[in-house]
Coordinates of C-alpha atoms in Angstrom, one line a residue:
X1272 CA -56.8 23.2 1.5
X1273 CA -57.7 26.5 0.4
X1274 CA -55.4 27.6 -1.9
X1275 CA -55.3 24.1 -3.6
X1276 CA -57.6 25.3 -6.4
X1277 CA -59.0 21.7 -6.9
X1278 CA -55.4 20.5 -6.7
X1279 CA -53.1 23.4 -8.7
X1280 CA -50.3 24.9 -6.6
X1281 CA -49.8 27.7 -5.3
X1282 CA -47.4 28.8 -8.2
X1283 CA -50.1 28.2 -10.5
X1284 CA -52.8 30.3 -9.1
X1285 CA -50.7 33.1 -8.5
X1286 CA -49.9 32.7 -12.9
X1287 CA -54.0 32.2 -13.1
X1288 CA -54.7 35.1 -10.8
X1289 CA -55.1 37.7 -13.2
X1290 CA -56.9 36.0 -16.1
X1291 CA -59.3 35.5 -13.1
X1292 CA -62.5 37.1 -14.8
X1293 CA -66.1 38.1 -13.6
X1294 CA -69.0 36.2 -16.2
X1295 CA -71.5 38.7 -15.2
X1296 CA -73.2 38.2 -18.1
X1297 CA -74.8 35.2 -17.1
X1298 CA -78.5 36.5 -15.7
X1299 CA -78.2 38.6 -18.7
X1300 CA -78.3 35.4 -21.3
X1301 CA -81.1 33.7 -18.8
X1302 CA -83.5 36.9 -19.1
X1303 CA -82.8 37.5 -23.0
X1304 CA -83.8 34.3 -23.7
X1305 CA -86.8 34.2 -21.4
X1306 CA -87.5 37.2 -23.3
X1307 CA -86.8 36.0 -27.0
X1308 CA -89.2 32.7 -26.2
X1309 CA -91.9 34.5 -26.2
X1310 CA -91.7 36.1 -29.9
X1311 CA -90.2 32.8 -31.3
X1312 CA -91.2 29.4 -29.9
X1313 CA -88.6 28.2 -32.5
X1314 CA -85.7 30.1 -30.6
X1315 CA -86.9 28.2 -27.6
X1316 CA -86.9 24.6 -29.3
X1317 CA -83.3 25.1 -30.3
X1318 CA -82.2 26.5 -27.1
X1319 CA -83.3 23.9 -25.0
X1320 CA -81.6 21.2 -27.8
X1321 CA -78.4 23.2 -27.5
X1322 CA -78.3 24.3 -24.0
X1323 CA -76.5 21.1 -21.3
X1324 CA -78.7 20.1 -18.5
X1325 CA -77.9 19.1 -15.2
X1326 CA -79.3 17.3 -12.4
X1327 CA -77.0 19.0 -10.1
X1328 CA -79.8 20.1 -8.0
X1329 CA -81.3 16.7 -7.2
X1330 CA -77.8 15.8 -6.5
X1331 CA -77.2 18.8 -3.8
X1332 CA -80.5 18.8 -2.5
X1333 CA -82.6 15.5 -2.9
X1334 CA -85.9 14.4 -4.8
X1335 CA -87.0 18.1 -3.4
X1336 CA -85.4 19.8 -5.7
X1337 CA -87.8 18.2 -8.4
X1338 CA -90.3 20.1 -10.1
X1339 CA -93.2 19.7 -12.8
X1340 CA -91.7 19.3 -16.3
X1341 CA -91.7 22.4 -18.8
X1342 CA -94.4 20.9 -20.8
X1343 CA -97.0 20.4 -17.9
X1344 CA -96.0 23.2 -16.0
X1345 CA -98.3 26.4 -15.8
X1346 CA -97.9 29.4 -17.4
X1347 CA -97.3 31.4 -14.2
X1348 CA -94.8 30.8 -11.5
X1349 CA -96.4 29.7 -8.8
X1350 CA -94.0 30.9 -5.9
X1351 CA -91.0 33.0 -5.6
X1352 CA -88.3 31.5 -7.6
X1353 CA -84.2 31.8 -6.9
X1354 CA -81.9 31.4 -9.6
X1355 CA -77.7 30.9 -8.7
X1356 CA -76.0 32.5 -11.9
X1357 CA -72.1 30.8 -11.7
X1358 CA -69.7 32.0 -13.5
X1359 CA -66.5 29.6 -14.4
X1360 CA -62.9 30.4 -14.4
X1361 CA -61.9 27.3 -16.4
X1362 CA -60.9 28.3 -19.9
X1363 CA -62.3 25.0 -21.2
X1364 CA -65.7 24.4 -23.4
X1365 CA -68.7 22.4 -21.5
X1366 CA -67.5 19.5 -23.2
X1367 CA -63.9 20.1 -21.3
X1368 CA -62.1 21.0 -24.8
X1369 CA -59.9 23.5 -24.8
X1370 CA -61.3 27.0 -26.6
X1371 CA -59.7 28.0 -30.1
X1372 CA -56.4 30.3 -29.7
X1373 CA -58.5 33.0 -31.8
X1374 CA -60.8 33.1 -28.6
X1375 CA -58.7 32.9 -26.3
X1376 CA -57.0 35.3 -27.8
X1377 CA -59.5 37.7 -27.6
X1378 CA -60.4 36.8 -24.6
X1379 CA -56.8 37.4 -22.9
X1380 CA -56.9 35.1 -21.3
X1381 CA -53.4 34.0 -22.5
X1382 CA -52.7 30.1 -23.6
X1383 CA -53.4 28.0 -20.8
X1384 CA -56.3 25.5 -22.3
X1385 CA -56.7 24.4 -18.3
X1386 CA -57.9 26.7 -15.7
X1387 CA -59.8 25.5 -12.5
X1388 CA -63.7 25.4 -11.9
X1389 CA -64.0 27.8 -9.6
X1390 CA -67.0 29.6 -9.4
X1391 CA -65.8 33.1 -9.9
X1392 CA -68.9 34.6 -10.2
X1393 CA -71.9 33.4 -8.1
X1394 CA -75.2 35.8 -8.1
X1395 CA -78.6 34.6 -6.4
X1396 CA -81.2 36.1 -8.1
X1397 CA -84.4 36.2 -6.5
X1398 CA -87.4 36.7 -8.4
X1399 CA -90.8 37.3 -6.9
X1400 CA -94.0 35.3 -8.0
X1401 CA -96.5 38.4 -7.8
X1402 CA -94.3 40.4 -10.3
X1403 CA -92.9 43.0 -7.9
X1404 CA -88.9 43.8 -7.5
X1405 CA -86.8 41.0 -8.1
X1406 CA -83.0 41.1 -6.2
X1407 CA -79.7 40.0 -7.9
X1408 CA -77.3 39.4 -4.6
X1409 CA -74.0 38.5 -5.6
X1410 CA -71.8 36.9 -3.3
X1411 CA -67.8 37.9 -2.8
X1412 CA -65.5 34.7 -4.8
X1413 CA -63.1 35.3 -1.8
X1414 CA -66.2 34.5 1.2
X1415 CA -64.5 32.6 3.6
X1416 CA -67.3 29.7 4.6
X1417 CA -68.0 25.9 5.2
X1418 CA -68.2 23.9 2.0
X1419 CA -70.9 21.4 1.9
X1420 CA -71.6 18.7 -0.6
X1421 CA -68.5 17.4 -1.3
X1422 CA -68.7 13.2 -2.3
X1423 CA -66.9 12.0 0.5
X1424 CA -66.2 14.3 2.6
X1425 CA -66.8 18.3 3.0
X1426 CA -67.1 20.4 6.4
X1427 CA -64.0 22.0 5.6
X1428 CA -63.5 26.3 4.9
X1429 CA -62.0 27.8 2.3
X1430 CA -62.8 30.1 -0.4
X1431 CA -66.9 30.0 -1.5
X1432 CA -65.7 30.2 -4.9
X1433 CA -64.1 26.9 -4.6
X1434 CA -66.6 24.5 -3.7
X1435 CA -66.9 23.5 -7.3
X1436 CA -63.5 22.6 -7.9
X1437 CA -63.0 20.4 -4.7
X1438 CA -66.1 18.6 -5.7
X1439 CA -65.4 18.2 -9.2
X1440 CA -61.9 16.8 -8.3
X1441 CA -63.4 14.6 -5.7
X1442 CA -65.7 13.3 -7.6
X1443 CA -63.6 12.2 -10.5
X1444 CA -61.1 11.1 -8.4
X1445 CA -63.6 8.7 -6.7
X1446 CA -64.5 7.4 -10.3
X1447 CA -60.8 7.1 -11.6
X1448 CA -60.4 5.0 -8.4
X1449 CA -63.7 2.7 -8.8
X1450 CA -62.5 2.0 -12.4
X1451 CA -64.0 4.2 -14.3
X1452 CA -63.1 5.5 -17.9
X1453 CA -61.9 8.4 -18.0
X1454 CA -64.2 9.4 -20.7
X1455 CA -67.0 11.8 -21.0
X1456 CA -69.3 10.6 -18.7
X1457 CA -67.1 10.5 -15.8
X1458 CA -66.2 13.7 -16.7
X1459 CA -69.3 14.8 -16.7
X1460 CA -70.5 13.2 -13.7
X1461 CA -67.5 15.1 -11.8
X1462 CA -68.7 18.6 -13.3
X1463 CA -72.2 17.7 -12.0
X1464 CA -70.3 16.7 -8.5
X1465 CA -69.0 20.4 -8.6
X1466 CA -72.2 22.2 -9.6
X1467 CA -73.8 20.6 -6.7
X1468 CA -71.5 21.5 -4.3
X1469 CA -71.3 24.8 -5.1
X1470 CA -75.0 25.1 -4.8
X1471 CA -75.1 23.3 -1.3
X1472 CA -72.3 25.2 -0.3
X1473 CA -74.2 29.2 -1.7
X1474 CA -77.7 27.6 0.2
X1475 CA -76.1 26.6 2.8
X1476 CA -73.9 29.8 3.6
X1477 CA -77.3 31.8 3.0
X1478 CA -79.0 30.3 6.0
X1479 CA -80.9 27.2 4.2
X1480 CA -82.0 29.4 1.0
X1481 CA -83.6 27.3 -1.5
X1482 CA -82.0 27.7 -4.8
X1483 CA -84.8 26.6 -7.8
X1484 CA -82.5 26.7 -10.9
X1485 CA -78.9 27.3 -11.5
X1486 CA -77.3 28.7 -14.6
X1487 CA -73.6 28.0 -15.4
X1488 CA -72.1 30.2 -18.0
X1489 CA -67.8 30.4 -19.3
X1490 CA -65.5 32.8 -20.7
X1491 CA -66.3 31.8 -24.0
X1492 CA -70.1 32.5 -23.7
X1493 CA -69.8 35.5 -22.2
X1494 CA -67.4 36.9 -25.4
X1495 CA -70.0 35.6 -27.6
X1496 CA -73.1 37.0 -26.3
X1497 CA -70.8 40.1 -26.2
X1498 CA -70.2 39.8 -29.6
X1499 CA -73.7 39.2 -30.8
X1500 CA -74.8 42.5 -28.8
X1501 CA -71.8 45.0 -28.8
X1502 CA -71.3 48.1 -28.8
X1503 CA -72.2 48.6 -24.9
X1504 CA -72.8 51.3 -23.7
X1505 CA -71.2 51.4 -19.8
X1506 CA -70.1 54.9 -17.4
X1507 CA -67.1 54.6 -15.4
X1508 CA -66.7 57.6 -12.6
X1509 CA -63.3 58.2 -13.2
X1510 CA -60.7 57.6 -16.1
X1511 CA -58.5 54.3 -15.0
X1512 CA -56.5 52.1 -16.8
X1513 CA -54.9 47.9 -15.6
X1514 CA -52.2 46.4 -17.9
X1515 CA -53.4 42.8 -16.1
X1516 CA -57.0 43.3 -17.5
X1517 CA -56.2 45.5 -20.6
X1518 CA -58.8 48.1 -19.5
X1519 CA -58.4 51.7 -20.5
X1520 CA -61.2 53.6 -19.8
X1521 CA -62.2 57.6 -20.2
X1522 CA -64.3 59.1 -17.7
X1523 CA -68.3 59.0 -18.3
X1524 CA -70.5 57.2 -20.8
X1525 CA -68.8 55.2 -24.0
X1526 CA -69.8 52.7 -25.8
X1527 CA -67.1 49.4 -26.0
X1528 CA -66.9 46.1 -27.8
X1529 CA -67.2 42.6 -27.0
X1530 CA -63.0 42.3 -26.1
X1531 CA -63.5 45.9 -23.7
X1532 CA -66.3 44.3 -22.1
X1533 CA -64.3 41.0 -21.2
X1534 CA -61.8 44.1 -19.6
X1535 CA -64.6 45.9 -18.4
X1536 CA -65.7 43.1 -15.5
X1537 CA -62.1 41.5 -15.0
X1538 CA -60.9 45.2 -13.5
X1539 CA -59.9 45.1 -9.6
X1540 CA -57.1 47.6 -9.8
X1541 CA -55.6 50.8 -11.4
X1542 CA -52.4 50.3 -12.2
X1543 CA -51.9 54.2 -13.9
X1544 CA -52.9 55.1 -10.2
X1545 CA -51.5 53.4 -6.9
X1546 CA -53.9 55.5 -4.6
X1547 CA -56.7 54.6 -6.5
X1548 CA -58.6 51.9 -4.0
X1549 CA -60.1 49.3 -6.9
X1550 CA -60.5 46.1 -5.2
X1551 CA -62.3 42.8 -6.3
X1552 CA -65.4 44.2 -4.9
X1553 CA -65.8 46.7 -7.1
X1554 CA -65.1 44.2 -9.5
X1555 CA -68.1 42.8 -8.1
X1556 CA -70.0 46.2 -8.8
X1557 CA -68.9 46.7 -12.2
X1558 CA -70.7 43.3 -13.4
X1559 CA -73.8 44.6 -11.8
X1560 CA -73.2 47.8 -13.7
X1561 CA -72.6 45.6 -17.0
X1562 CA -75.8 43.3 -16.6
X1563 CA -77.7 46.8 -15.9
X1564 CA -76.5 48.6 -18.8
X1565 CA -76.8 46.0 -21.4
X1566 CA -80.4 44.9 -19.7
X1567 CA -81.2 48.5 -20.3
X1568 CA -79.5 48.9 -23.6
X1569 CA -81.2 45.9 -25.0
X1570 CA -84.8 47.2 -24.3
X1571 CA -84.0 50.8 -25.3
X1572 CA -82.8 49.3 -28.8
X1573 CA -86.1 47.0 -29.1
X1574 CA -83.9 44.3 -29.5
X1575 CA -86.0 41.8 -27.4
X1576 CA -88.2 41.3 -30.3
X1577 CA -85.8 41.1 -32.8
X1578 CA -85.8 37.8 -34.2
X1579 CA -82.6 37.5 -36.0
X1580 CA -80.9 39.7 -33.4
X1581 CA -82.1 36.7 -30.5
X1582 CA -81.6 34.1 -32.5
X1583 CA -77.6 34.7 -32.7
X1584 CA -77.4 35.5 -29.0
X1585 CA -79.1 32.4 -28.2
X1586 CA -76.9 30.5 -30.7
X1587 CA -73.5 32.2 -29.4
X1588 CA -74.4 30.9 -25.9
X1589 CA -76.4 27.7 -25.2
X1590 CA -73.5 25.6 -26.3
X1591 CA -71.8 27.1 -23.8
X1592 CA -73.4 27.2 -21.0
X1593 CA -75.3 24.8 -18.2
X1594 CA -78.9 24.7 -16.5
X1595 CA -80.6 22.4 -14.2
X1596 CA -83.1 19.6 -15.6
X1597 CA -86.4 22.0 -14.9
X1598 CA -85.5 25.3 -15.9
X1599 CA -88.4 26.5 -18.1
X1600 CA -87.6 29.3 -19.7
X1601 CA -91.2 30.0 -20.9
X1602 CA -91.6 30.7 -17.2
X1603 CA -89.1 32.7 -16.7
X1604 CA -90.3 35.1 -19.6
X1605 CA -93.0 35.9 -17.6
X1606 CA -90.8 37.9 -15.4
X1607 CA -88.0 38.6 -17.5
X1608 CA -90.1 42.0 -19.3
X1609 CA -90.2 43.2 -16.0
X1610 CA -86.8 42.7 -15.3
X1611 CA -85.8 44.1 -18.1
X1612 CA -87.4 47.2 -17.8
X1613 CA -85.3 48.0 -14.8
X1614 CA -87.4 46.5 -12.0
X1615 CA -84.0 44.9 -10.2
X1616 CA -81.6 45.9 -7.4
X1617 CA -78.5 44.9 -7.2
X1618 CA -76.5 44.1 -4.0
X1619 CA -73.3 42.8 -2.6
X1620 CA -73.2 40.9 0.9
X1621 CA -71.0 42.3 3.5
X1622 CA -67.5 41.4 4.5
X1623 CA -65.9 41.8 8.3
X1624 CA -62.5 42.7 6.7
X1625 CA -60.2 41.5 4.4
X1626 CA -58.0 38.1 6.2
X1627 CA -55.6 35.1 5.7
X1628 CA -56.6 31.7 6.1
X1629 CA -54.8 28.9 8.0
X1630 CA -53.0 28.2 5.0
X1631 CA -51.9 31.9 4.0
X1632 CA -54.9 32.1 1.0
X1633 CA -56.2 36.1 0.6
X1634 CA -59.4 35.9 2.0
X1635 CA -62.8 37.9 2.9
X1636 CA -63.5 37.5 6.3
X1637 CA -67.2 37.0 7.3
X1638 CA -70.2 37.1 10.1
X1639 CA -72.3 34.4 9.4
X1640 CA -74.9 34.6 11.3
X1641 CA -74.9 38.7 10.3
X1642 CA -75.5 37.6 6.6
X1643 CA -77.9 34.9 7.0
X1644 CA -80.4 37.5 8.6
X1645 CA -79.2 40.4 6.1
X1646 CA -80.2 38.1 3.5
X1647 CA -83.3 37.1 5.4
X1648 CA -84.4 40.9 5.1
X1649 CA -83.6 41.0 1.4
X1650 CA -85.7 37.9 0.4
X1651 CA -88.5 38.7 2.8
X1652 CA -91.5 40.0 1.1
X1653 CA -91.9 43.9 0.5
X1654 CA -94.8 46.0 1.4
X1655 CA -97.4 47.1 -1.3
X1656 CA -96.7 50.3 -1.6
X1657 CA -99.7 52.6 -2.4
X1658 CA -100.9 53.7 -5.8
X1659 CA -102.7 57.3 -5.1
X1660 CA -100.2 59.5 -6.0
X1661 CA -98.8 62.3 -3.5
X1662 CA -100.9 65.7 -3.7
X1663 CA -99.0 68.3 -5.8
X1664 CA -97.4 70.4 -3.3
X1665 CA -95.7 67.8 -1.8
X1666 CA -93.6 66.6 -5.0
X1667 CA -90.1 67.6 -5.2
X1668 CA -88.4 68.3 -8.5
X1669 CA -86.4 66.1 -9.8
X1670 CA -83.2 67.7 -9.2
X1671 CA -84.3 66.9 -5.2
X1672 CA -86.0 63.9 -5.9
X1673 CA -83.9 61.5 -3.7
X1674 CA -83.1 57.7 -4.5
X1675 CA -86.0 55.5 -3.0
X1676 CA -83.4 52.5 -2.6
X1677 CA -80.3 54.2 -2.2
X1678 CA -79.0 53.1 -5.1
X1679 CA -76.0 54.6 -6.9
X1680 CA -76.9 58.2 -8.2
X1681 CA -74.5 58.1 -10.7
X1682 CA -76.5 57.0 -14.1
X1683 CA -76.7 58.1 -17.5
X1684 CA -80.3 57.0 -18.1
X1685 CA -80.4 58.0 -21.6
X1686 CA -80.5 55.5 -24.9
X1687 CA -77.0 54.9 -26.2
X1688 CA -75.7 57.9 -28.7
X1689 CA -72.7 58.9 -30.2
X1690 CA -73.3 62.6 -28.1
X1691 CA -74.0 60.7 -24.7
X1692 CA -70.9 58.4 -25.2
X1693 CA -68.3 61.6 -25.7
X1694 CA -70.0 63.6 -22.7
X1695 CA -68.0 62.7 -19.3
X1696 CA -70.9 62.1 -16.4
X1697 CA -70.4 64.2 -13.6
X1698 CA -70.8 62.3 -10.4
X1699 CA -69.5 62.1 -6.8
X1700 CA -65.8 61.1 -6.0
X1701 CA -65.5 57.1 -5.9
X1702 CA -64.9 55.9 -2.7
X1703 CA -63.6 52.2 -1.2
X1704 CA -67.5 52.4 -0.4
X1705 CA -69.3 52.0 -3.3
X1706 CA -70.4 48.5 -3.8
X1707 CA -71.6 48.8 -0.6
X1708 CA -75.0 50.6 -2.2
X1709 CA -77.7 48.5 -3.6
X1710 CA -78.2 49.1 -7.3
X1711 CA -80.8 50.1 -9.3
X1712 CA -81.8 48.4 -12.5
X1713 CA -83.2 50.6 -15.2
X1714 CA -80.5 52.6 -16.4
X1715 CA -76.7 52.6 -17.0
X1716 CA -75.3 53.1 -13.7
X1717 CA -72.1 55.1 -14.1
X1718 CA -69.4 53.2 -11.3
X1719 CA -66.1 52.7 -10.0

């Protein structure tokens, strides 16, 4: 069952493979508009009339998953909060139309209007209620795990990624079957089927994490939001280039546009360099990279309060994109200045080794029980560190100065400039292991 892709052959996904592509971008579009809320209350109002909501969470875990509506809600959050960013393969719109051939166009992601839900891109982002360090974990598309919360059926392994397709395609086969029109509301009823499996299936893998809100974002959101905010400003470690992708990058800091960045986070090889080791986990790292540069780039260029600037991000996306019934994001803005600012790490659960499933599927094989208590240790609360600073003597220079979180050392801190984007970054030789190091928001992290 794993390599069905919610009922695609084989043939097919191998002709998909490639226009596979990472929607990193999708914590990015939550925190900019928590952010832009809070300078327009307007922006908000048409946001939340734009934006699709789901009850996908009720669905995948019960009347539990209910909270207080936005407009009686406090202005705080009351309790750590954990956010699932998914990002979709399927080339479609949320309404299930196929995108314009301009887009897809510029999206290269050739002329197929169909594609599969698979969740390509699934972060958990965990943000703290007392303000301190929130963590963005993002979880391999090729884990291979239990799915849960399939209508019908389930307890089944296969690829994480896919959860959402099987339970989209069992749910609308289930309606098709009772009757049904195949209209818009059984449509949509089988996308809500596939959200909710996806998120039973992430909590579940976790070890029981709770997941508070989801956000769904596609292709076609990520371009926009690209478009509404390019040039970018990104640092790659070495100069590489993939004809599948279409990236062509120089070594160090540059600034691309919205159709580089689309190349930017689909990148898992080199194909101008056969011993260069790119897999799909440093595909993984590059769209933490991406959401840390343009979080930082955004906040270095003021444009949080920039009215007009928000007000076409927001437009360019909530059309295209789906949250749960009770995400606030008046709440989230709370955090999202923090955020922002850099207080974030990034990090990438652990695989055993790379495998083959029963049915002959590529797949990342994993300890369970390893990453329920790894995750554990992330999500547990950290230590308040103290405030009286160290006496002199026993400060280091910052040439010494080591990384605190042993994130990436490679970063080009600085705002974006025409001088900082044609100066290559010097940095140490990449490695297979580099995703394997937590990230550190704040900066634009110069990667593989």
């Amino acid at each position: 069952m794993g390599e069905q892709e919610g009922g695609g052959d084989r043939r097919a996904t191998r002709r998909r493979r490639w226009l596979r592509i990472g929607l990193a971008l999708g914590i990015v579009v939550v925190l900019v508009g928590g952010a832009a809320v809070v300078y327009g209350v307007q922006l908000a109002a048409r946001f939340n009339s734009n934006v699709h909501r789901s009850d996908a969470l009720t669905r995948a875990f019960g009347d539990e998953a209910a909270s207080p509506s936005a407009s009686t809600a406090p202005p705080t959050l009351s309790k750590d909060t954990n956010i699932l960013v998914m990002g979709l393969d399927s080339r479609l719109d949320e309404n299930g139309q196929p995108l314009p051939p301009d887009i897809l166009d510029a999206l290269q992601a050739g002329d197929d209007s169909g594609g599969f839900y698979n969740a390509n891109v699934l972060m958990l982002v965990h943000i703290p209620a007392d303000g301190s360090q929130a963590t963005a974990i993002s979880i391999p598309r090729d884990d291979y795990v239990e799915i849960a919360g399939i209508p019908g059926g389930g307890g089944f392994s296969t690829k994480i990624k896919e959860a959402y397709s099987y339970g989209f395609a069992a749910e609308q086969s289930a309606l098709l079957s009772q009757g049904k029109p195949n209209d818009d509301a059984t449509y949509q009823a089988a996308r809500d089927a596939g959200r909710a499996a996806q998120i039973a299936t992430v909590s579940q893998f976790l070890g029981g994490v709770p997941i508070d809100h989801f956000v769904e974002v596609t292709m076609v959101a990520f371009y926009q939001v690209a478009l509404a905010i390019q040039p970018i400003t990104v640092c790659v470690n070495r100069a590489t280039q993939d004809a599948y992708s279409g990236a062509d990058f120089r070594a160090g800091v540059q600034q691309i546009d919205a159709r580089q960045a689309m190349a930017f986070v689909r990148q898992r090889r080199d194909t101008s360099d056969p011993t260069y080791d790119f897999t799909d986990l440093d595909r993984t790292r590059r769209q933490q990279a991406f959401i840390a540069s343009v979080l930082h780039q955004l906040t270095q260029a003021g444009t949080f309060t920039n009215l007009p600037k928000m007000e076409a991000v927001l437009d360019a996306v909530s059309k295209n994109m789906a949250v749960d019934r009770n995400l606030d994001l008046l709440l989230l803005a709370q955090q999202a200045r923090s955020l922002t600012g850099g207080n974030i790490t990034f990090t990438t659960l652990p695989i055993v080794g790379f495998g083959w499933s029963p049915e002959g599927a590529a797949i990342n094989v994993v300890d369970v029980p390893a990453i329920q208590a790894f995750v554990k240790e992330l999500l547990a609360p950290k230590p308040v560190q103290p405030t009286t600073p160290p006496p002199a003597s026993a400060s280091a220079s910052p040439e010494d100065a080591p990384s605190s979180d042993g994130a990436d050392q490679s970063t080009a801190s600085s705002a974006p400039s025409e001088t900082a984007s044609a100066t290559p970054v010097a940095s140490p030789p990449p490695t297979y292991e580099d995703w394997k190091s937590p990230l550190q928001g704040g900066s634009v992290p110069c990667v593989k």
